[in-house]
Coordinates of C-alpha atoms and ligand atoms in Angstrom, one line a residue:
Chain A
M69 CA -34.5 -50.8 27.8
T70 CA -33.3 -53.6 30.0
E71 CA -30.0 -52.0 30.7
R72 CA -31.6 -48.6 31.2
A73 CA -34.2 -49.9 33.7
A74 CA -32.2 -48.8 36.7
A75 CA -31.6 -45.1 35.8
G76 CA -34.7 -44.7 33.5
L77 CA -38.4 -44.8 34.1
W78 CA -40.6 -47.5 32.6
V79 CA -44.3 -46.9 32.7
G80 CA -47.1 -49.1 31.4
V81 CA -50.3 -47.2 31.1
V82 CA -53.8 -48.9 31.2
S83 CA -56.3 -46.6 29.7
L84 CA -59.4 -46.4 27.4
F85 CA -57.9 -43.2 25.9
P86 CA -54.3 -43.9 25.2
E87 CA -54.2 -41.1 22.6
M88 CA -54.6 -38.5 25.4
F89 CA -51.0 -39.4 26.4
E90 CA -49.7 -37.8 23.3
A91 CA -49.8 -34.6 25.3
I92 CA -46.8 -35.8 27.3
A93 CA -45.3 -38.3 24.9
R94 CA -44.9 -35.9 22.0
H95 CA -44.3 -32.5 23.7
G96 CA -41.8 -30.7 25.8
I97 CA -39.5 -32.2 28.4
T98 CA -41.4 -35.5 28.6
G99 CA -41.5 -35.8 24.8
R100 CA -37.7 -35.5 24.7
A101 CA -37.3 -38.0 27.6
V102 CA -39.4 -40.5 25.6
A103 CA -37.5 -39.8 22.4
T104 CA -34.1 -40.3 24.0
G105 CA -35.2 -43.5 25.8
R106 CA -34.9 -42.2 29.3
V107 CA -38.6 -42.7 29.8
A108 CA -40.4 -45.7 28.3
L109 CA -44.2 -45.5 27.9
E110 CA -46.3 -48.4 26.7
F111 CA -50.0 -48.7 26.5
W112 CA -52.8 -51.2 27.2
N113 CA -56.3 -50.5 26.2
P114 CA -59.0 -52.6 27.9
R115 CA -61.0 -52.3 24.7
D116 CA -58.4 -54.4 22.9
H117 CA -59.2 -57.2 25.2
A118 CA -63.0 -57.2 24.5
T119 CA -64.4 -60.1 22.6
D120 CA -68.0 -59.1 22.1
R121 CA -69.3 -57.4 19.0
H122 CA -69.6 -54.0 20.7
R123 CA -66.2 -54.3 22.4
T124 CA -67.9 -53.4 25.7
V125 CA -65.7 -52.0 28.4
D126 CA -68.3 -50.9 31.0
D127 CA -70.7 -52.8 33.2
R128 CA -73.5 -52.1 35.7
P129 CA -72.9 -51.8 39.4
Y130 CA -74.4 -54.4 41.8
G131 CA -77.0 -52.8 44.0
G132 CA -78.1 -50.4 41.2
G133 CA -77.8 -46.7 41.0
P134 CA -76.6 -44.3 38.4
G135 CA -73.3 -44.6 36.6
M136 CA -71.3 -47.5 35.2
L137 CA -68.0 -49.2 36.2
M138 CA -65.1 -50.5 34.2
K139 CA -65.9 -54.0 33.0
V140 CA -63.8 -56.5 35.1
D141 CA -62.5 -59.0 32.5
T142 CA -61.2 -56.5 30.0
L143 CA -59.7 -54.3 32.7
R144 CA -57.9 -57.2 34.3
A145 CA -56.7 -58.5 31.0
A146 CA -55.1 -55.2 30.3
I147 CA -53.5 -54.9 33.8
H148 CA -52.1 -58.4 33.6
A149 CA -50.7 -57.8 30.2
A150 CA -49.0 -54.6 31.3
R151 CA -47.6 -56.3 34.4
Q152 CA -46.1 -59.2 32.4
R153 CA -44.6 -56.8 29.9
A154 CA -43.0 -54.7 32.7
V155 CA -41.2 -57.8 33.9
E156 CA -40.0 -58.7 30.4
A157 CA -38.9 -55.1 29.7
T158 CA -37.1 -54.4 33.0
G159 CA -36.6 -57.7 34.9
Q160 CA -38.5 -56.2 37.8
R161 CA -42.1 -56.7 39.1
P162 CA -43.9 -53.3 38.7
R163 CA -45.7 -51.3 41.2
V164 CA -49.3 -51.2 40.1
I165 CA -50.8 -47.7 40.7
Y166 CA -54.5 -46.9 40.4
L167 CA -55.3 -43.2 40.1
S168 CA -58.3 -42.6 42.2
P169 CA -60.0 -39.8 44.2
Q170 CA -59.8 -42.2 47.1
G171 CA -56.0 -42.4 47.0
R172 CA -53.1 -41.0 48.9
R173 CA -52.6 -37.4 47.9
L174 CA -49.6 -36.9 45.6
D175 CA -46.9 -34.5 46.7
Q176 CA -43.2 -34.1 45.7
R177 CA -42.1 -36.6 48.4
G178 CA -44.6 -39.1 46.8
V179 CA -43.3 -38.3 43.4
Q180 CA -39.7 -39.1 44.6
E181 CA -40.9 -42.5 46.0
L182 CA -42.6 -43.4 42.8
A183 CA -39.7 -42.3 40.5
S184 CA -37.0 -44.1 42.5
G185 CA -38.7 -47.5 42.8
P186 CA -39.6 -50.4 40.5
P187 CA -41.3 -49.8 37.1
L188 CA -44.8 -48.5 37.2
V189 CA -48.1 -49.7 35.8
V190 CA -50.6 -46.9 36.1
V191 CA -54.3 -47.6 35.7
A192 CA -56.5 -44.7 34.6
G193 CA -60.1 -45.2 35.5
R194 CA -63.2 -44.0 33.7
Y195 CA -66.9 -44.0 34.7
E196 CA -67.5 -44.3 38.4
G197 CA -64.3 -46.4 38.9
I198 CA -63.3 -50.0 39.2
D199 CA -64.5 -53.0 41.1
E200 CA -63.2 -53.1 44.7
R201 CA -62.0 -56.7 44.4
V202 CA -59.8 -55.7 41.4
V203 CA -58.2 -53.0 43.7
E204 CA -57.6 -55.8 46.3
A205 CA -56.3 -58.3 43.8
D206 CA -54.4 -56.3 41.3
I207 CA -53.6 -52.8 42.7
D208 CA -50.6 -52.0 45.0
E209 CA -51.4 -48.4 45.7
E210 CA -54.1 -45.8 45.1
W211 CA -53.0 -42.2 44.5
S212 CA -55.0 -38.9 44.0
I213 CA -53.6 -35.7 42.6
G214 CA -55.9 -33.4 44.6
D215 CA -59.3 -32.7 46.1
Y216 CA -61.2 -31.9 42.9
V217 CA -63.3 -34.2 40.7
L218 CA -62.1 -34.9 37.2
S219 CA -63.7 -37.0 34.4
G220 CA -61.1 -39.8 34.5
G221 CA -57.7 -40.9 35.6
E222 CA -55.8 -40.0 32.4
L223 CA -54.9 -36.4 33.4
P224 CA -53.9 -37.6 36.8
A225 CA -51.7 -40.3 35.3
M226 CA -50.0 -37.8 33.0
V227 CA -49.4 -35.5 36.0
L228 CA -47.8 -38.4 37.9
I229 CA -45.7 -39.4 34.9
D230 CA -44.6 -35.8 34.1
A231 CA -43.6 -35.2 37.7
A232 CA -41.7 -38.5 38.0
A233 CA -40.0 -38.1 34.6
R234 CA -38.4 -34.8 35.7
L235 CA -36.5 -36.7 38.4
V236 CA -35.0 -39.2 36.0
P237 CA -31.2 -38.4 35.5
G238 CA -30.6 -36.6 32.2
V239 CA -34.2 -35.6 31.6
L240 CA -33.7 -32.1 32.7
G241 CA -30.9 -30.0 31.2
H242 CA -28.2 -28.8 33.6
Q243 CA -30.0 -25.5 33.8
D244 CA -33.3 -26.7 35.0
S245 CA -32.0 -29.4 37.4
A246 CA -29.6 -27.0 39.1
V247 CA -32.6 -24.8 40.0
E248 CA -34.6 -27.8 41.3
D249 CA -31.7 -29.0 43.5
S250 CA -31.2 -25.6 45.0
F251 CA -31.7 -24.6 48.6
N252 CA -35.4 -23.8 48.2
A253 CA -36.8 -27.3 47.6
G254 CA -40.1 -27.2 49.4
L255 CA -40.4 -23.4 49.3
L256 CA -42.2 -21.2 46.9
D257 CA -40.1 -19.7 44.1
C258 CA -38.9 -16.1 44.3
P259 CA -40.2 -13.5 41.8
H260 CA -38.4 -13.5 38.4
Y261 CA -37.7 -10.6 36.0
T262 CA -36.6 -10.4 32.4
R263 CA -36.4 -7.7 29.7
P264 CA -37.4 -4.9 29.5
E265 CA -36.2 -2.9 32.6
E266 CA -39.5 -1.2 32.8
I267 CA -43.1 -2.6 32.2
D268 CA -46.1 -0.2 32.6
G269 CA -44.0 1.9 35.0
R270 CA -42.8 -1.1 37.0
R271 CA -39.1 -1.5 37.3
V272 CA -36.8 -4.5 37.9
P273 CA -35.6 -4.6 41.6
Q274 CA -32.3 -2.7 41.6
V275 CA -30.4 -5.5 43.3
L276 CA -30.9 -7.8 40.3
L277 CA -29.1 -5.2 38.1
S278 CA -26.3 -4.7 40.6
G279 CA -24.0 -7.6 39.6
N280 CA -23.5 -8.3 43.3
H281 CA -24.0 -12.0 43.3
G282 CA -24.0 -12.4 47.1
A283 CA -26.7 -9.7 47.4
I284 CA -28.8 -11.3 44.6
R285 CA -28.6 -14.7 46.2
R286 CA -29.7 -13.3 49.6
W287 CA -32.6 -11.3 47.9
R288 CA -33.8 -14.4 46.2
I289 CA -33.8 -16.6 49.4
K290 CA -35.5 -13.8 51.3
Q291 CA -38.3 -13.4 48.7
S292 CA -38.7 -17.2 48.5
L293 CA -39.1 -17.5 52.3
G294 CA -41.3 -14.3 52.5
R295 CA -43.7 -15.5 49.8
T296 CA -43.9 -18.9 51.4
W297 CA -44.7 -17.2 54.7
L298 CA -47.4 -15.1 53.1
R299 CA -49.0 -17.6 50.8
R300 CA -48.3 -21.1 52.1
P301 CA -47.3 -20.9 55.9
D302 CA -48.1 -24.6 56.1
L303 CA -44.9 -25.3 54.2
L304 CA -42.8 -23.5 56.8
E305 CA -44.3 -25.3 59.9
G306 CA -42.2 -28.1 61.2
R307 CA -39.3 -27.0 58.9
A308 CA -36.0 -26.1 60.4
L309 CA -34.5 -22.9 58.9
S310 CA -30.8 -22.2 58.9
D311 CA -29.5 -19.1 60.7
E312 CA -29.3 -17.2 57.5
Q313 CA -32.8 -18.2 56.4
R314 CA -34.2 -17.2 59.8
E315 CA -32.6 -13.7 59.5
L316 CA -33.7 -13.2 56.0
L317 CA -37.3 -14.2 56.8
A318 CA -37.3 -11.9 59.8
E319 CA -36.1 -9.0 57.6
F320 CA -38.9 -9.8 55.1
I321 CA -41.6 -9.8 57.9
E322 CA -40.2 -6.6 59.4
E323 CA -40.4 -4.8 56.0
Y324 CA -43.8 -6.2 55.2
A325 CA -45.4 -5.0 58.4
Chain B
M611 CA -71.4 -18.6 21.9
T612 CA -72.6 -15.2 23.0
E613 CA -76.1 -16.6 23.9
R614 CA -74.5 -19.6 25.6
A615 CA -72.0 -17.5 27.7
A616 CA -74.2 -17.6 30.8
A617 CA -74.7 -21.4 31.0
G618 CA -71.6 -22.4 29.1
L619 CA -67.9 -22.1 29.8
W620 CA -65.6 -20.0 27.6
V621 CA -61.9 -20.6 28.0
G622 CA -59.0 -18.9 26.2
V623 CA -55.8 -20.8 26.6
V624 CA -52.3 -19.1 26.3
S625 CA -49.7 -21.8 25.7
L626 CA -46.6 -22.6 23.8
F627 CA -48.0 -26.1 23.3
P628 CA -51.6 -25.8 22.2
E629 CA -51.6 -29.3 20.7
M630 CA -51.3 -30.8 24.2
F631 CA -54.9 -29.7 24.8
E632 CA -56.2 -32.2 22.2
A633 CA -56.1 -34.5 25.2
I634 CA -59.2 -32.8 26.6
A635 CA -60.6 -31.2 23.4
R636 CA -60.9 -34.5 21.5
H637 CA -61.7 -37.1 24.1
G638 CA -64.3 -38.2 26.6
I639 CA -66.6 -35.9 28.5
T640 CA -64.7 -32.7 27.7
G641 CA -64.4 -33.6 24.0
R642 CA -68.2 -34.0 23.8
A643 CA -68.7 -30.7 25.8
V644 CA -66.5 -28.9 23.2
A645 CA -68.3 -30.7 20.3
T646 CA -71.7 -29.7 21.5
G647 CA -70.7 -26.1 22.2
R648 CA -71.2 -26.2 26.0
V649 CA -67.5 -25.5 26.4
A650 CA -65.6 -23.2 24.0
L651 CA -61.8 -23.5 23.9
E652 CA -59.7 -21.0 21.9
F653 CA -55.9 -20.9 21.8
W654 CA -53.2 -18.2 21.7
N655 CA -49.6 -19.2 21.2
P656 CA -47.0 -16.6 22.2
R657 CA -44.8 -18.0 19.3
D658 CA -47.4 -16.6 16.8
H659 CA -46.6 -13.1 18.2
A660 CA -42.8 -13.4 17.7
T661 CA -41.3 -11.2 15.0
D662 CA -37.7 -12.3 14.9
R663 CA -36.3 -14.9 12.6
H664 CA -36.1 -17.6 15.3
R665 CA -39.5 -16.8 16.7
T666 CA -38.0 -16.5 20.2
V667 CA -40.3 -17.0 23.1
D668 CA -37.8 -17.2 26.0
D669 CA -35.5 -14.7 27.6
R670 CA -32.8 -14.5 30.3
P671 CA -33.5 -13.6 33.9
Y672 CA -32.1 -10.4 35.4
G673 CA -29.6 -11.2 38.1
G674 CA -28.4 -14.3 36.2
G675 CA -28.7 -17.9 37.3
P676 CA -29.8 -21.0 35.5
G677 CA -33.1 -21.3 33.5
M678 CA -35.0 -19.0 31.2
L679 CA -38.3 -17.1 31.5
M680 CA -41.1 -16.6 29.1
K681 CA -40.3 -13.6 26.9
V682 CA -42.4 -10.6 27.9
D683 CA -43.6 -9.1 24.7
T684 CA -44.8 -12.3 23.0
L685 CA -46.4 -13.5 26.2
R686 CA -48.3 -10.3 26.8
A687 CA -49.4 -10.0 23.2
A688 CA -51.0 -13.5 23.5
I689 CA -52.6 -12.7 26.8
H690 CA -54.0 -9.4 25.5
A691 CA -55.4 -11.0 22.3
A692 CA -57.1 -13.7 24.4
R693 CA -58.6 -11.1 26.7
Q694 CA -59.9 -9.0 23.9
R695 CA -61.4 -12.1 22.2
A696 CA -63.1 -13.2 25.5
V697 CA -64.9 -9.8 25.5
E698 CA -66.0 -10.2 21.9
A699 CA -67.1 -13.8 22.3
T700 CA -69.0 -13.4 25.6
G701 CA -69.5 -9.7 26.3
Q702 CA -67.8 -10.2 29.7
R703 CA -64.3 -9.3 30.9
P704 CA -62.5 -12.6 31.6
R705 CA -60.8 -13.6 34.7
V706 CA -57.1 -14.1 33.8
I707 CA -55.7 -17.2 35.6
Y708 CA -52.0 -18.0 35.7
L709 CA -51.2 -21.7 36.6
S710 CA -48.3 -21.5 38.9
P711 CA -46.7 -23.5 41.7
Q712 CA -47.0 -20.3 43.8
G713 CA -50.8 -20.2 43.4
R714 CA -53.8 -20.9 45.6
R715 CA -54.3 -24.7 45.8
L716 CA -57.1 -25.9 43.6
D717 CA -59.9 -27.8 45.4
Q718 CA -63.5 -28.6 44.4
R719 CA -64.7 -25.3 46.0
G720 CA -62.2 -23.4 43.9
V721 CA -63.4 -25.3 40.8
Q722 CA -67.0 -24.2 41.6
E723 CA -65.8 -20.6 41.9
L724 CA -64.0 -20.7 38.6
A725 CA -66.8 -22.5 36.7
S726 CA -69.5 -20.1 37.9
G727 CA -67.9 -16.8 37.2
P728 CA -66.8 -14.8 34.1
P729 CA -65.1 -16.4 31.1
L730 CA -61.5 -17.6 31.8
V731 CA -58.2 -16.9 30.2
V732 CA -55.7 -19.5 31.5
V733 CA -52.0 -18.9 31.0
A734 CA -49.8 -22.0 31.0
G735 CA -46.2 -21.2 31.8
R736 CA -43.0 -22.9 30.6
Y737 CA -39.4 -22.6 31.7
E738 CA -38.9 -21.0 35.2
G739 CA -42.1 -19.0 34.8
I740 CA -43.1 -15.5 33.9
D741 CA -42.0 -12.0 34.8
E742 CA -43.5 -10.8 38.1
R743 CA -44.6 -7.5 36.6
V744 CA -46.7 -9.4 34.0
V745 CA -48.3 -11.2 37.0
E746 CA -49.0 -7.8 38.6
A747 CA -50.2 -6.1 35.4
D748 CA -52.1 -8.9 33.5
I749 CA -53.0 -11.7 35.9
D750 CA -56.0 -11.7 38.2
E751 CA -55.3 -15.0 40.1
E752 CA -52.6 -17.6 40.5
W753 CA -53.7 -21.2 41.0
S754 CA -51.7 -24.4 41.7
I755 CA -53.0 -28.0 41.3
G756 CA -50.9 -29.5 44.0
D757 CA -47.5 -29.7 45.8
Y758 CA -45.5 -31.4 43.1
V759 CA -43.2 -30.0 40.4
L760 CA -44.4 -30.4 36.8
S761 CA -42.6 -29.3 33.6
G762 CA -45.2 -26.6 32.6
G763 CA -48.6 -25.2 33.2
E764 CA -50.4 -27.2 30.4
L765 CA -51.4 -30.3 32.4
P766 CA -52.5 -28.0 35.3
A767 CA -54.6 -25.9 32.8
M768 CA -56.2 -29.1 31.5
V769 CA -57.0 -30.3 35.0
L770 CA -58.7 -27.0 35.8
I771 CA -60.6 -27.0 32.5
D772 CA -61.7 -30.6 32.9
A773 CA -62.9 -30.1 36.5
A774 CA -64.7 -26.9 35.6
A775 CA -66.3 -28.4 32.4
R776 CA -68.0 -31.1 34.5
L777 CA -69.9 -28.5 36.4
V778 CA -71.4 -26.9 33.3
P779 CA -75.1 -27.8 32.9
G780 CA -75.6 -30.5 30.3
V781 CA -72.0 -31.6 30.2
L782 CA -72.5 -34.7 32.4
G783 CA -75.3 -37.1 31.5
H784 CA -78.1 -37.5 34.1
Q785 CA -76.3 -40.6 35.4
D786 CA -73.1 -39.0 36.3
S787 CA -74.5 -35.7 37.6
A788 CA -76.9 -37.5 39.9
V789 CA -74.0 -39.2 41.6
E790 CA -72.1 -35.9 41.9
D791 CA -75.0 -34.1 43.5
S792 CA -75.6 -36.9 46.0
F793 CA -75.2 -36.6 49.7
N794 CA -71.6 -37.5 49.8
A795 CA -70.0 -34.5 48.1
G796 CA -66.8 -33.9 50.0
L797 CA -66.6 -37.5 51.1
L798 CA -64.7 -40.4 49.6
D799 CA -66.7 -42.7 47.4
C800 CA -67.9 -46.1 48.7
P801 CA -66.6 -49.4 47.2
H802 CA -68.2 -50.4 43.9
Y803 CA -68.8 -53.9 42.5
T804 CA -69.8 -55.3 39.1
R805 CA -69.9 -58.8 37.5
P806 CA -68.9 -61.5 38.2
E807 CA -70.2 -62.3 41.7
E808 CA -66.9 -63.9 42.6
I809 CA -63.4 -62.8 41.7
D810 CA -60.4 -64.8 42.9
G811 CA -62.6 -66.1 45.8
R812 CA -63.8 -62.6 46.7
R813 CA -67.6 -62.2 46.7
V814 CA -69.8 -59.1 46.3
P815 CA -71.1 -57.9 49.7
Q816 CA -74.5 -59.7 50.2
V817 CA -76.4 -56.5 50.8
L818 CA -75.8 -55.3 47.2
L819 CA -77.5 -58.5 45.9
S820 CA -80.4 -58.2 48.3
G821 CA -82.6 -55.8 46.4
N822 CA -83.2 -54.0 49.6
H823 CA -82.7 -50.4 48.4
G824 CA -82.9 -48.9 51.9
A825 CA -80.2 -51.2 53.2
I826 CA -78.1 -50.6 50.1
R827 CA -78.3 -46.9 50.5
R828 CA -77.3 -47.1 54.2
W829 CA -74.4 -49.5 53.4
R830 CA -73.0 -47.1 50.8
I831 CA -73.3 -44.1 53.1
K832 CA -71.6 -46.1 55.9
Q833 CA -68.7 -47.2 53.6
S834 CA -68.3 -43.7 52.3
L835 CA -68.0 -42.2 55.8
G836 CA -65.9 -45.1 57.0
R837 CA -63.4 -44.8 54.2
T838 CA -63.2 -41.1 54.7
W839 CA -62.5 -41.6 58.4
L840 CA -59.8 -44.2 57.6
R841 CA -58.0 -42.5 54.7
R842 CA -58.9 -38.8 54.9
P843 CA -59.9 -37.8 58.4
D844 CA -59.1 -34.2 57.5
L845 CA -62.3 -34.2 55.3
L846 CA -64.5 -35.0 58.3
E847 CA -63.1 -32.4 60.7
G848 CA -65.3 -29.3 60.9
R849 CA -68.0 -31.1 59.0
A850 CA -71.5 -31.5 60.6
L851 CA -72.9 -35.0 60.2
S852 CA -76.6 -35.7 60.2
D853 CA -77.9 -38.1 62.9
E854 CA -78.1 -40.9 60.4
Q855 CA -74.5 -40.3 59.2
R856 CA -73.2 -40.2 62.8
E857 CA -74.8 -43.5 63.6
L858 CA -73.5 -45.2 60.5
L859 CA -70.0 -43.9 61.0
A860 CA -70.2 -45.1 64.7
E861 CA -71.2 -48.6 63.4
F862 CA -68.3 -48.6 60.9
I863 CA -65.8 -47.7 63.6
E864 CA -67.3 -50.3 66.0
E865 CA -67.0 -53.0 63.4
Y866 CA -63.5 -51.9 62.4
A867 CA -62.0 -52.0 65.9
Ligands
9D0_1894 C1 -62.8 -34.4 48.4 C2 -62.6 -35.2 47.2 C3 -63.8 -36.2 47.1 C4 -63.9 -36.8 45.8 C5 -65.0 -37.8 45.8 C6 -65.3 -38.2 44.4 C7 -66.5 -39.1 44.4 C8 -67.1 -39.2 43.1 N1 -67.0 -40.5 42.6 C9 -67.3 -40.6 41.2 C10 -66.0 -40.3 40.4 C11 -65.1 -41.4 40.2 C12 -64.0 -41.2 39.4 C13 -63.8 -40.0 38.8 C14 -62.6 -39.8 37.9 N2 -61.5 -39.3 38.6 C15 -60.3 -39.9 38.7 O1 -60.3 -41.0 38.1 C16 -59.2 -39.5 39.5 C17 -58.1 -40.2 39.5 S1 -56.9 -39.6 40.4 C18 -57.8 -38.2 40.8 N3 -57.3 -37.2 41.6 C19 -58.2 -36.1 41.7 N4 -59.4 -36.2 41.2 C20 -59.9 -37.2 40.4 O2 -61.1 -37.1 40.0 C21 -59.0 -38.3 40.2 C22 -64.7 -38.9 39.0 C23 -65.8 -39.1 39.9
9D0_1895 C1 -44.1 -27.3 47.7 C2 -44.2 -26.9 46.2 C3 -43.1 -26.0 45.9 C4 -43.0 -25.8 44.4 C5 -41.8 -24.9 44.2 C6 -41.4 -25.0 42.7 C7 -40.3 -24.1 42.5 C8 -39.6 -24.4 41.2 N1 -39.6 -23.3 40.3 C9 -39.3 -23.7 39.0 C10 -40.5 -24.2 38.3 C11 -41.4 -23.3 37.7 C12 -42.5 -23.7 36.9 C13 -42.7 -25.1 36.8 C14 -43.8 -25.6 36.0 N2 -45.0 -25.8 36.8 C15 -46.1 -25.2 36.5 O1 -46.2 -24.4 35.6 C16 -47.3 -25.4 37.4 C17 -48.4 -24.6 37.1 S1 -49.7 -25.0 38.2 C18 -48.8 -26.1 39.0 N3 -49.3 -26.9 40.0 C19 -48.4 -27.8 40.5 N4 -47.2 -27.9 40.1 C20 -46.7 -27.2 39.0 O2 -45.5 -27.5 38.7 C21 -47.5 -26.3 38.4 C22 -41.8 -26.0 37.4 C23 -40.8 -25.5 38.1

């Protein structure tokens, strides 16, 4: 992996439920990326660092109250082992990410930052979270995937890894990547149609059957802009449109009214 | 499940990768909720509805261009089977949800809406998505989990299911649920501390060792408000604070400056 570290993505995962990550390590685009060595995933389970008979990984909060926290010694041992291995595997110091509802909200710009930097150690929390001094001492950045409450950091970690993996060169086939790089990054997608020509009386828009590639391209840009205007106007604010895009959006709005 | 339909959560999942859902069906809080029957998960794979030799589940887009779409007949057969089973299992018509980057952005309010309504059929897309006429004919609502691009709808579906499952009565232990119901819903959490009293020279805040439960409660509210003010001021806008909350936040800001 050392030679691949620059182009590839190395991720060390700290989690009490490493088996959950089979969802991305064994299936689909991420599964292939792992199988072909473009993405490296390694796991550290705090439970493997427990020395007591019950292999305890939780502990009570100072000040009382309901809920437990991740036990400090086993958590830190796992983070430190992952960090050391990141250096061995890639020659770089990793960025240590804690998935947390208190974190910076992930968006595609954040994914690009995370995918293009040093190797990652991602810490998935369970229970009520982790000790604040561990955040201060061992964590570089906290990230959240959205304003909803989940039962742990594993699904968020998988979301982060899946989104980042797609940006690694060679992970997407030519087909997919071409679409992603297209004009409409940051806009909603246009409607898509496939066989048959009629479904429950609904027909494919004529232009898509016309073979007129210029008209098809303009229709798609117009739909993409129009949908973004209808559903996610926030994505259009502060965004400069080209002359063509402005005209197509104006047409859409005109026809919509 | 019929008798449990009111209190429980029934979810039919339409996906080309049902095994990915083991991540939530076998582990942690959701795994226990499935094992105890509070959450029912059933799966429909479009591939099981394919009749050709290659069991094809993708098809080409009208109008050309890179990327494939989900094949219409196999997808619809799976959605229709899931919908019919939902009625049999719960006596209610399900809400059919398509996870899509074009959808309404999920937040905790949306999770509450989805968890408290009829049974759900969640459709996880792959490739570039699904035919727009299938959305019109078969989908009730489109939801997105955030502004980042993933390789399919499975992780988003699991995020939705995990967040909704936590709201089902009995799924969280008393401990966890108490925390969730507490004053600070919609605010960021306060810092937490557990053993030992000192980590790398950092000590636990004295108040948490004081045994003064009133002071501890106020400190936690103050930290929660302060952190939200620092990191997520958008969560405080348009939110009415109680007199006590206003005073505690003012103290935090005073000390911060
Ligand atoms: C407006 C959002 C406010 C969220 C406030 C949540 C406060 C509840 N604290 C207890 C708690 C700690 C940890 C979790 C587990 N969640 C994650 O580890 C997590 C990690 S990243 C993430 N992104 C969105 N949602 C999430 O729940 C997460 C769940 C509840
Ligand atoms: C500012 C966000 C703009 C997103 C625009 C994405 C347009 C790219 N279309 C191709 C595409 C289709 C389907 C996917 C798979 N994603 C989901 O099925 C998905 C389903 S819900 C969801 N929520 C956030 N992100 C997601 O990618 C998803 C990925 C790329």
